[in-house]
Short mmCIF file of C-alpha atoms and ligand atoms in Angstrom, two decimals:
data_model
loop_
_atom_site.label_atom_id
_atom_site.label_comp_id
_atom_site.label_asym_id
_atom_site.label_seq_id
_atom_site.Cartn_x
_atom_site.Cartn_y
_atom_site.Cartn_z
CA MET Y 48 98.91 84.99 83.07
CA LYS Y 49 97.15 84.23 80.05
CA ARG Y 50 95.82 87.96 78.61
CA ARG Y 51 92.22 86.89 79.19
CA THR Y 52 91.83 85.17 82.66
CA PHE Y 53 93.24 88.86 83.91
CA VAL Y 54 90.13 90.41 85.21
CA LEU Y 55 89.89 93.45 87.77
CA GLY Y 56 88.43 92.19 90.86
CA ALA Y 57 85.16 94.49 90.82
CA GLY Y 58 85.46 93.96 86.96
CA ALA Y 59 84.26 96.72 84.36
CA PHE Y 60 81.16 95.69 83.10
CA THR Y 61 80.48 96.38 79.40
CA GLY Y 62 77.39 95.95 76.68
CA MET Y 63 79.42 93.60 75.42
CA GLY Y 64 80.78 91.79 78.72
CA ILE Y 65 84.00 92.28 80.92
CA VAL Y 66 86.51 94.41 79.94
CA THR Y 67 89.77 92.81 80.63
CA ALA Y 68 91.94 95.31 81.52
CA SER Y 69 94.44 93.92 78.74
CA GLU Y 70 91.31 94.39 76.26
CA ARG Y 71 91.71 98.03 78.16
CA TRP Y 72 95.14 98.68 77.08
CA GLN Y 73 94.53 95.77 73.97
CA SER Y 74 92.76 98.94 73.53
CA LYS Y 75 94.05 101.11 73.90
CA GLN Y 76 91.93 103.67 75.62
CA THR Y 77 93.76 106.62 76.34
CA SER Y 78 91.44 108.95 77.31
CA VAL Y 79 90.04 108.89 81.16
CA SER Y 80 86.80 108.44 80.98
CA ALA Y 81 87.85 104.83 79.67
CA ILE Y 82 86.91 103.87 83.55
CA PRO Y 83 83.03 102.57 82.89
CA ALA Y 84 81.21 104.08 85.39
CA THR Y 85 79.55 101.19 86.88
CA ARG Y 86 83.62 100.45 88.27
CA ASN Y 87 83.17 101.22 91.75
CA PHE Y 88 85.87 101.08 94.61
CA THR Y 89 84.07 99.73 96.95
CA VAL Y 90 86.37 98.25 100.32
CA SER Y 91 85.09 95.32 102.99
CA GLY Y 92 85.28 96.82 106.70
CA LYS Y 93 87.23 99.08 108.34
CA ALA Y 94 91.26 97.65 108.69
CA THR Y 95 93.50 100.13 108.30
CA LEU Y 96 96.76 99.84 104.61
CA ARG Y 97 98.66 98.53 107.71
CA GLN Y 98 95.87 95.33 108.79
CA ARG Y 99 95.15 94.60 105.80
CA ALA Y 100 99.03 93.97 104.18
CA ALA Y 101 99.41 92.47 108.02
CA THR Y 102 96.65 89.77 107.26
CA LYS Y 103 98.68 88.05 104.24
CA GLY Y 104 101.74 88.44 106.22
CA LEU Y 105 102.93 91.88 103.73
CA LEU Y 106 104.43 95.96 104.12
CA TYR Y 107 102.50 99.04 103.16
CA GLY Y 108 103.78 102.01 104.02
CA ALA Y 109 105.56 105.68 102.75
CA ALA Y 110 108.02 108.22 102.77
CA LEU Y 111 107.38 110.80 105.36
CA GLN Y 112 110.40 113.57 107.02
CA SER Y 113 111.21 114.07 110.66
CA LYS Y 114 110.22 117.42 110.08
CA GLN Y 115 106.60 116.51 109.17
CA LEU Y 116 106.08 113.81 112.79
CA GLU Y 117 107.27 117.04 114.62
CA THR Y 118 105.23 119.12 113.39
CA ASP Y 119 101.75 117.35 112.30
CA SER Y 120 100.65 115.12 114.39
CA VAL Y 121 97.37 114.26 112.59
CA PHE Y 122 99.59 113.40 110.15
CA SER Y 123 101.40 111.05 112.48
CA ARG Y 124 99.21 109.64 113.31
CA ALA Y 125 97.48 108.99 110.24
CA ILE Y 126 101.03 107.50 109.44
CA ALA Y 127 100.75 104.69 112.64
CA GLN Y 128 97.66 104.36 111.30
CA GLU Y 129 98.04 103.45 107.99
CA CYS Y 130 101.72 102.41 107.81
CA ASN Y 131 103.17 99.33 109.24
CA ILE Y 132 106.38 100.43 107.49
CA ILE Y 133 108.18 103.81 106.76
CA VAL Y 134 111.17 105.74 104.56
CA PRO Y 135 112.89 108.79 105.36
CA GLU Y 136 112.13 110.83 102.31
CA PHE Y 137 116.07 112.20 102.32
CA GLU Y 138 116.96 112.28 106.13
CA LEU Y 139 119.44 109.10 105.08
CA LYS Y 140 120.34 110.84 102.02
CA TRP Y 141 124.52 111.65 101.22
CA ARG Y 142 123.69 115.95 101.92
CA THR Y 143 121.42 115.46 104.49
CA VAL Y 144 122.95 112.04 106.57
CA ARG Y 145 126.66 113.11 105.17
CA PRO Y 146 126.92 117.70 105.15
CA SER Y 147 131.18 117.30 105.21
CA PRO Y 148 133.18 113.32 104.70
CA SER Y 149 133.70 113.31 108.89
CA VAL Y 150 130.78 114.64 109.55
CA TYR Y 151 128.06 112.33 110.15
CA HIS Y 152 124.79 113.50 111.00
CA PHE Y 153 122.71 110.82 112.09
CA ALA Y 154 119.63 112.75 114.18
CA PRO Y 155 116.76 113.31 111.81
CA ALA Y 156 116.53 109.67 110.33
CA ASP Y 157 116.85 108.63 115.25
CA LYS Y 158 113.78 110.45 115.39
CA LEU Y 159 111.78 108.38 112.71
CA LEU Y 160 113.45 106.06 113.55
CA SER Y 161 112.59 106.16 117.31
CA PHE Y 162 109.39 106.81 115.68
CA ALA Y 163 109.04 103.54 113.53
CA HIS Y 164 109.96 101.76 117.15
CA ALA Y 165 106.97 103.06 118.70
CA HIS Y 166 104.58 102.18 116.57
CA ASN Y 167 105.68 99.12 116.06
CA MET Y 168 106.99 99.52 112.18
CA LYS Y 169 109.35 99.01 110.16
CA THR Y 170 111.80 101.33 108.38
CA ARG Y 171 113.38 101.06 105.04
CA GLY Y 172 116.74 103.54 104.83
CA HIS Y 173 116.89 104.88 101.47
CA THR Y 174 119.62 105.27 99.53
CA LEU Y 175 122.91 104.81 99.47
CA VAL Y 176 125.07 105.21 97.04
CA TRP Y 177 122.81 107.72 94.38
CA HIS Y 178 124.02 110.69 91.73
CA GLU Y 179 121.63 113.50 92.88
CA ASP Y 180 121.16 115.02 96.92
CA LEU Y 181 125.02 114.75 97.29
CA PRO Y 182 126.77 117.59 99.17
CA SER Y 183 128.56 120.33 97.59
CA TRP Y 184 132.02 118.31 99.01
CA VAL Y 185 131.26 115.16 96.98
CA ASP Y 186 132.10 117.47 93.97
CA SER Y 187 134.97 119.03 95.30
CA ALA Y 188 136.67 116.14 97.12
CA LEU Y 189 135.88 112.08 95.39
CA ASN Y 190 138.77 111.31 92.77
CA SER Y 191 140.00 108.21 90.96
CA LEU Y 192 141.63 107.19 94.53
CA ASN Y 193 139.76 108.01 97.78
CA ALA Y 194 136.29 108.02 95.30
CA LYS Y 195 136.86 103.96 97.36
CA GLN Y 196 137.26 104.58 100.72
CA ILE Y 197 134.39 107.61 100.70
CA LEU Y 198 132.28 105.27 99.94
CA THR Y 199 133.37 102.51 101.80
CA ASP Y 200 133.49 104.75 104.99
CA HIS Y 201 129.50 106.44 104.27
CA ILE Y 202 128.21 102.99 103.57
CA SER Y 203 129.77 101.18 106.76
CA THR Y 204 129.06 103.37 109.12
CA VAL Y 205 125.59 104.61 108.02
CA VAL Y 206 124.53 100.50 108.02
CA LYS Y 207 126.54 100.33 111.20
CA HIS Y 208 124.54 103.12 113.17
CA TYR Y 209 121.02 100.96 112.49
CA ALA Y 210 122.32 97.60 111.85
CA GLY Y 211 119.27 94.95 113.24
CA LYS Y 212 116.77 98.11 113.13
CA MET Y 213 117.01 98.68 109.53
CA HIS Y 214 114.40 96.12 107.63
CA SER Y 215 116.09 97.11 104.26
CA TRP Y 216 118.29 99.18 102.47
CA ASP Y 217 118.63 100.82 99.21
CA VAL Y 218 121.63 100.70 98.84
CA VAL Y 219 122.22 101.58 95.01
CA ASN Y 220 119.47 104.03 93.83
CA GLU Y 221 119.17 104.21 89.97
CA ALA Y 222 122.41 103.97 88.39
CA ILE Y 223 120.30 102.29 84.93
CA GLU Y 224 119.59 105.73 83.22
CA PRO Y 225 119.78 103.44 78.84
CA LYS Y 226 120.10 107.63 77.70
CA ASP Y 227 123.47 107.66 78.78
CA GLY Y 228 123.79 104.62 75.79
CA ARG Y 229 125.91 102.37 77.36
CA SER Y 230 125.85 99.09 76.02
CA ASP Y 231 125.54 98.30 80.34
CA GLY Y 232 123.27 100.53 80.45
CA LEU Y 233 125.15 102.29 82.90
CA ARG Y 234 124.07 105.97 83.79
CA ASN Y 235 127.65 107.80 83.99
CA SER Y 236 127.15 109.04 87.91
CA PRO Y 237 130.46 110.15 89.93
CA TRP Y 238 130.13 106.58 91.26
CA LEU Y 239 130.64 104.83 87.62
CA THR Y 240 133.77 107.48 86.79
CA MET Y 241 135.74 107.38 89.37
CA LEU Y 242 135.17 103.66 90.55
CA GLY Y 243 134.18 101.52 87.09
CA PRO Y 244 130.92 99.39 87.56
CA GLU Y 245 132.93 97.66 90.08
CA TYR Y 246 130.96 100.31 92.40
CA ILE Y 247 127.94 97.96 92.74
CA ASP Y 248 128.38 95.32 93.53
CA LEU Y 249 131.53 96.99 96.10
CA ALA Y 250 128.49 98.79 98.07
CA PHE Y 251 125.99 95.76 98.07
CA ARG Y 252 129.58 93.69 99.48
CA VAL Y 253 129.80 96.30 102.53
CA ALA Y 254 126.39 97.10 102.92
CA ALA Y 255 126.26 93.07 103.83
CA GLU Y 256 128.55 93.41 105.87
CA SER Y 257 128.09 96.30 107.95
CA ASP Y 258 124.17 94.54 108.59
CA PRO Y 259 124.03 90.79 107.96
CA LYS Y 260 119.91 91.41 108.59
CA ALA Y 261 119.20 93.57 106.40
CA VAL Y 262 117.26 93.33 102.42
CA LEU Y 263 119.79 94.50 99.68
CA THR Y 264 117.81 96.86 97.13
CA TYR Y 265 118.50 97.60 94.27
CA ASN Y 266 115.51 100.74 92.89
CA ASP Y 267 115.56 102.12 90.64
CA PHE Y 268 112.28 103.95 88.08
CA GLY Y 269 110.77 103.32 84.45
CA MET Y 270 109.68 99.99 84.34
CA ASP Y 271 106.44 100.13 84.47
CA TYR Y 272 104.87 100.43 81.00
CA ASP Y 273 105.35 99.42 77.99
CA THR Y 274 106.87 101.81 76.15
CA PRO Y 275 110.18 101.25 74.41
CA PHE Y 276 111.97 103.95 77.05
CA GLY Y 277 110.11 101.00 79.45
CA ARG Y 278 110.92 97.92 77.56
CA LYS Y 279 114.38 99.13 77.31
CA LYS Y 280 114.63 99.72 80.67
CA ARG Y 281 113.13 96.07 82.00
CA MET Y 282 115.58 94.66 80.07
CA LEU Y 283 119.08 96.73 81.49
CA VAL Y 284 118.00 96.00 85.26
CA LEU Y 285 117.09 92.58 84.29
CA ASN Y 286 120.95 92.67 83.31
CA LEU Y 287 122.44 93.87 85.42
CA LEU Y 288 120.49 92.02 87.78
CA HIS Y 289 121.38 88.88 86.60
CA GLN Y 290 125.73 90.08 86.88
CA LEU Y 291 125.38 90.48 90.52
CA LYS Y 292 123.78 88.23 90.60
CA ALA Y 293 126.02 85.71 88.71
CA ASN Y 294 129.17 87.53 90.69
CA GLY Y 295 127.58 86.10 94.11
CA THR Y 296 126.95 90.13 94.90
CA PRO Y 297 124.59 90.56 98.00
CA ILE Y 298 121.38 91.52 96.86
CA HIS Y 299 118.34 90.64 98.22
CA ALA Y 300 115.42 92.75 96.28
CA LEU Y 301 114.85 94.95 93.18
CA GLY Y 302 113.46 98.01 94.53
CA ILE Y 303 110.66 99.67 92.02
CA GLN Y 304 109.98 103.07 92.50
CA ALA Y 305 106.25 103.15 90.77
CA HIS Y 306 106.14 106.87 90.02
CA LEU Y 307 102.84 106.01 87.24
CA HIS Y 308 101.55 108.45 84.83
CA ARG Y 309 97.84 109.94 84.14
CA ASP Y 310 95.86 107.06 83.77
CA ASN Y 311 98.77 103.91 82.74
CA PRO Y 312 98.36 104.74 79.13
CA ASN Y 313 100.63 102.46 78.88
CA PHE Y 314 100.19 99.45 80.96
CA ASN Y 315 100.33 96.00 80.37
CA PRO Y 316 99.60 93.54 82.82
CA ASP Y 317 100.85 90.52 80.93
CA SER Y 318 104.29 92.10 79.96
CA PHE Y 319 104.83 93.59 83.83
CA SER Y 320 103.68 90.09 85.24
CA THR Y 321 106.21 88.59 82.50
CA PHE Y 322 109.00 91.42 83.93
CA LEU Y 323 108.11 90.48 87.37
CA GLN Y 324 108.26 86.73 87.26
CA GLU Y 325 111.56 87.20 85.64
CA VAL Y 326 112.60 88.63 88.84
CA ALA Y 327 111.38 86.90 90.84
CA ASP Y 328 113.48 83.54 88.90
CA LEU Y 329 116.37 85.33 89.58
CA GLY Y 330 115.39 84.32 93.33
CA LEU Y 331 115.55 88.16 94.51
CA LYS Y 332 111.89 89.56 96.98
CA ILE Y 333 110.53 93.18 94.60
CA MET Y 334 109.18 96.10 96.61
CA ILE Y 335 107.04 99.22 95.14
CA THR Y 336 109.22 101.76 96.45
CA GLU Y 337 107.55 104.87 95.41
CA LEU Y 338 103.83 104.76 94.50
CA ASP Y 339 102.62 107.72 93.70
CA LEU Y 340 101.77 108.54 89.58
CA THR Y 341 101.75 112.10 88.19
CA GLU Y 342 97.77 113.33 87.04
CA LYS Y 343 98.71 117.07 85.81
CA LYS Y 344 97.84 115.58 82.48
CA LEU Y 345 94.24 114.56 84.65
CA PRO Y 346 91.09 117.13 83.78
CA THR Y 347 90.47 119.42 86.80
CA ASP Y 348 87.10 117.28 88.55
CA THR Y 349 88.46 115.59 91.35
CA THR Y 350 85.79 113.26 91.26
CA LEU Y 351 87.29 111.70 87.72
CA ARG Y 352 89.95 112.70 88.70
CA ASP Y 353 90.19 110.83 92.00
CA ARG Y 354 88.67 107.45 90.10
CA THR Y 355 91.32 107.58 87.30
CA ILE Y 356 94.31 107.11 89.77
CA ALA Y 357 92.06 104.56 91.91
CA ALA Y 358 91.91 102.77 89.02
CA ALA Y 359 95.56 103.04 88.09
CA TYR Y 360 96.98 101.63 91.58
CA GLU Y 361 94.15 99.15 91.25
CA ASP Y 362 95.08 97.49 87.83
CA TYR Y 363 99.07 97.92 88.11
CA LEU Y 364 98.84 97.01 91.91
CA THR Y 365 96.55 93.92 90.88
CA VAL Y 366 99.18 92.47 89.12
CA ALA Y 367 101.58 93.40 91.20
CA LEU Y 368 100.69 91.71 93.62
CA SER Y 369 100.20 88.62 91.90
CA GLN Y 370 103.56 88.07 92.57
CA PRO Y 371 104.22 85.99 95.57
CA ALA Y 372 107.66 88.08 95.11
CA VAL Y 373 105.96 90.65 95.89
CA ILE Y 374 106.45 91.66 99.59
CA ALA Y 375 106.00 95.15 100.29
CA VAL Y 376 104.17 98.25 99.02
CA LEU Y 377 105.15 101.87 99.82
CA THR Y 378 103.78 104.79 98.68
CA TRP Y 379 106.64 108.17 98.37
CA GLY Y 380 104.13 110.27 100.62
CA LEU Y 381 100.35 109.27 102.76
CA SER Y 382 98.90 112.47 102.28
CA ASP Y 383 98.40 115.03 99.73
CA ARG Y 384 99.55 117.85 101.85
CA TYR Y 385 102.78 116.30 101.77
CA THR Y 386 103.64 115.10 98.06
CA TRP Y 387 107.06 115.87 96.27
CA LEU Y 388 104.97 116.44 93.14
CA SER Y 389 103.15 119.42 94.85
CA THR Y 390 106.02 121.21 93.11
CA ALA Y 391 108.02 119.03 91.02
CA GLU Y 392 105.10 118.33 88.42
CA PRO Y 393 101.86 120.81 89.46
CA ARG Y 394 98.99 120.76 86.94
CA THR Y 395 98.92 123.97 84.97
CA ASP Y 396 95.20 125.09 86.34
CA GLY Y 397 96.54 125.24 89.51
CA ALA Y 398 94.68 122.68 90.96
CA PRO Y 399 96.31 121.04 94.60
CA VAL Y 400 97.58 117.42 93.08
CA ARG Y 401 95.78 114.17 94.52
CA PRO Y 402 97.68 111.44 93.71
CA LEU Y 403 97.97 109.97 97.91
CA PRO Y 404 95.63 107.79 99.56
CA LEU Y 405 95.27 110.37 102.13
CA ASP Y 406 93.65 114.15 101.44
CA ALA Y 407 95.35 117.03 102.85
CA GLN Y 408 92.95 117.63 105.49
CA MET Y 409 94.00 113.15 106.05
CA LYS Y 410 91.04 111.97 104.70
CA ARG Y 411 90.93 109.11 102.48
CA LYS Y 412 90.20 108.27 99.08
CA LEU Y 413 89.62 105.96 96.07
CA ALA Y 414 92.96 106.17 96.09
CA TRP Y 415 93.49 104.07 100.02
CA ASN Y 416 90.12 101.99 97.94
CA ALA Y 417 91.86 100.78 95.50
CA ILE Y 418 95.36 99.80 97.27
CA ALA Y 419 92.68 98.24 100.34
CA ARG Y 420 91.28 96.09 96.87
CA SER Y 421 94.63 95.00 95.99
CA LEU Y 422 95.42 94.18 99.28
CA ASP Y 423 92.18 92.02 99.81
CA LYS Y 424 92.58 90.28 97.24
CA THR Y 425 96.32 89.15 96.80
CA THR Y 426 97.13 85.03 98.05
CA GLN Y 427 98.91 85.54 101.68
CA ARG Y 428 102.20 85.84 102.31
CA SER Y 429 104.02 82.94 104.90
CA MET Y 430 105.13 85.82 106.68
CA ILE Y 431 105.65 89.13 107.29
CA PRO Y 432 109.65 89.31 105.65
O1 G3I L 714 114.10 120.45 104.36
C1 G3I L 714 114.69 121.58 103.37
C2 G3I L 714 114.95 122.39 104.18
O2 G3I L 714 114.80 122.65 105.88
C3 G3I L 714 115.69 123.56 103.39
O3 G3I L 714 115.21 125.23 103.71
C4 G3I L 714 115.48 123.18 101.81
C5 G3I L 714 116.27 124.11 100.80
O4 G3I L 714 118.03 122.66 101.44
O5 G3I L 714 115.97 121.76 101.76
C6 G3I L 714 114.93 121.18 102.31
O6 G3I L 714 115.20 119.30 101.85
C7 G3I L 714 114.73 119.23 100.50
C8 G3I L 714 113.55 118.08 100.97
O7 G3I L 714 112.87 117.06 99.76
C9 G3I L 714 112.33 118.21 101.83
O8 G3I L 714 112.24 118.83 101.31
C10 G3I L 714 116.12 119.02 100.04
O9 G3I L 714 116.42 119.88 99.76
C11 G3I L 714 115.21 118.32 98.59
O10 G3I L 714 116.51 118.07 97.89
C12 G3I L 714 114.85 116.94 99.06
O11 G3I L 714 113.75 116.77 97.96
C13 G3I L 714 113.81 115.62 98.16
C14 G3I L 714 114.70 114.62 96.21
O12 G3I L 714 114.44 113.02 96.09
C15 G3I L 714 115.47 114.67 96.37
O13 G3I L 714 116.43 113.78 97.46
C16 G3I L 714 112.57 115.31 98.11
O14 G3I L 714 111.40 114.99 98.71
C17 G3I L 714 111.80 113.45 97.58
O15 G3I L 714 110.96 113.52 97.07
C18 G3I L 714 112.49 112.93 96.10
O16 G3I L 714 112.91 111.44 96.20
C19 G3I L 714 113.55 110.92 95.15
C20 G3I L 714 113.62 109.21 95.48
O17 G3I L 714 114.42 109.94 96.52
C21 G3I L 714 114.30 108.39 94.17
N1 G3I L 714 113.45 108.34 93.57
C22 G3I L 714 112.88 109.37 92.56
C23 G3I L 714 112.01 110.03 94.14
C24 G3I L 714 110.90 112.20 93.23
O18 G3I L 714 112.04 112.32 92.74
#
């Protein structure tokens, strides 16, 4: 994508003509007032995000929890209306799904899959191998002698339970941590300590044997921005993906979590587009898996905040969806009523955070418009993956 040709949908008009997202990035306009008043987020038609995504052969969805479905009918209706794919926010993580070595607790996630099936939605599995949210028995029971069997049993049991029903699995989550100082960038997780780097290939192979139909994904964060950390993370993730592909590992997609910050202060459309192309050149699909935005540093004014968040989403998704290998966009939550950011990244002014497409009353916000516009602008994919 040539620098000069990247122009936002509605463009950002100034007296000097169209200001491209690249030029805005070049000018390093980081103040939230950088969103020109003339930039609008109008959406044509009444189609839902689910319908707009399906029209283009894409998936749009959100993370949610089974208890939210059980207790909140307004929210459940909004999910059914707006999403054609959902992902359990925590019900398939080890601490919930395997409370003890020999006990698997599928009921909470089963409820989510039943809901998805009833509403003709797909489901993502998140996540088979992660260093967080592990049950306490893992610390005491896992060692270098039994780790391979424990991991193999887990992946095989969980993936076979949902075989044929899961669109895709985050097989390995967040395995790259540049700060841990390894030349391969791998995170010093219990899995690496016990099994060495081969744990990643093992996880994908067991998952592929357990469900040959699922799209097997490596999922990670921190690849969004042109910062020293972002550039290093992109390079290390690409190296990992290269190695896995060269090794014949059955990996099919990269999941980019896309937990954005403030007003995308370091978002460089050109370098992000180049990174996406490098992933696609490996023959991998790409999913935006956990889109949201930490807005605690944005001004209190909700109109300004909503506009800034919408602009960040539309700038980001316009580039992401310009890459044909991108097959899905999921936000990490659908409504501000339920977002991990309320507790993990609260605003210093105490105001409720507003990162998601729907507000806490399930009303669409400009963030919804931004996603709708991004879906409307992108090219048609051959079929829903
Ligand atoms: O629902 C139970 C509640 O019944 C229980 O009393 C309570 C105390 O144990 O726990 C509650 O479950 C919590 C769950 O969120 C639902 O709120 C878990 O403790 C808590 O660990 C869990 O946190 C999740 C976190 O991952 C760790 O699994 C967040 O919801 C979830 O948004 C967050 O998501 C991660 C992705 O998996 C990976 N990418 C980053 C993203 C944000 O951190």
